[in-house]
XYZ file of C-alpha atoms in Angstrom:
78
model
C 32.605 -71.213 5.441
C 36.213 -71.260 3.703
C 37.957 -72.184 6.485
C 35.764 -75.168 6.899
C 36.561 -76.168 3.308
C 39.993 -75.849 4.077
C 39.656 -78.061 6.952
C 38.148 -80.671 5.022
C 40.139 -80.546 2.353
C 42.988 -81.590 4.398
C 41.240 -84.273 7.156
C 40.349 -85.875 3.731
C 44.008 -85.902 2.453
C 45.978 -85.775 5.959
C 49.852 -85.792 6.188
C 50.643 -89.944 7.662
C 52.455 -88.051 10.443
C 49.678 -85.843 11.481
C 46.710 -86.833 14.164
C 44.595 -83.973 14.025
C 42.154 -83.484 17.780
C 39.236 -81.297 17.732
C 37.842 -80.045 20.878
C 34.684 -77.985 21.563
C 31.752 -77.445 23.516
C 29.200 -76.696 20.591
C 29.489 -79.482 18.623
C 26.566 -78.665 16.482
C 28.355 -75.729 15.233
C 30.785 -78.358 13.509
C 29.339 -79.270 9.516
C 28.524 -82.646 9.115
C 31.302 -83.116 6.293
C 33.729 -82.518 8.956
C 32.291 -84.567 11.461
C 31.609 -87.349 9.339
C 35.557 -87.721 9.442
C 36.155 -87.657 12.883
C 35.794 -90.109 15.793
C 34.280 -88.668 18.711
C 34.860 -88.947 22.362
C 32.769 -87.400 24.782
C 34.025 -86.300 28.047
C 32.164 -85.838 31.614
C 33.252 -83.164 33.462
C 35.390 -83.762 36.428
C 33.794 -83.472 39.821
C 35.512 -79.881 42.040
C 36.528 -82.308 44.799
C 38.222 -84.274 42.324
C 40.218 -81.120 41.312
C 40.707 -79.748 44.496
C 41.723 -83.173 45.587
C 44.719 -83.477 42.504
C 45.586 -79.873 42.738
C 46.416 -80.251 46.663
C 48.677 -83.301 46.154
C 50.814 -81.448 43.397
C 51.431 -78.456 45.589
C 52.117 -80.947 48.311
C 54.501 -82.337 45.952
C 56.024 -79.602 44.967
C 56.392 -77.963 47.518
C 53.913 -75.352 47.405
C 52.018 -73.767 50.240
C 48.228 -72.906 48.832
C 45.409 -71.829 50.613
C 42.391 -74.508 50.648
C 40.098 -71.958 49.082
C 42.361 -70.818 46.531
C 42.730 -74.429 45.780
C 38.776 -74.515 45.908
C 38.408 -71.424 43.412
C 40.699 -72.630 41.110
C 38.948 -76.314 41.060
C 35.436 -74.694 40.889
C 36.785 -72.696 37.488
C 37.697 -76.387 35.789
C-alpha cells in the first residue's frame, strides 16, 4: 500500500549517509519493487545449546548467578 510507495520512493533516492536493513520472517509479504532493491541475506537459526552456551559465559562474566534452566528457557525462546 502507501507506505510501501513511500518506502520505495526513498530506497530508490536514499540519503549517501543512510544504510537502510530490513528484517522479517515473511518475506513474501515484501512487493517485488522493494525487493528488487535490496540484497538479501538469509540467516539459519542458532542452535539452543549454542545460546545457552553464550548466555552462560556472559553471566559468568559478569558476574551473574543464573539458574541452568532459566538459562535454558531463555535460549529455547531465541
Amino acid at each position: 500500500g502507501a507506505a510501501f510507495n513511500a518506502l520505495l520512493k526513498t530506497l530508490e533516492e536514499p540519503p549517501t549517509h543512510i544504510t537502510f536493513i530490513l528484517a522479517t520472517t515473511e518475506s513474501q509479504k515484501i512487493p517485488a519493487t522493494i525487493l528488487s532493491r535490496c540484497q538479501r541475506f538469509d540467516f539459519r537459526r542458532v542452535p539452543n545449546a549454542m545460546l545457552f552456551e553464550h548466555l552462560y559465559q556472559i553471566a559468568q562474566k559478569e558476574g551473574i548467578q543464573a539458574d541452568d534452566d532459566a538459562l535454558r528457557m531463555i535460549a529455547r525462546r531465541g
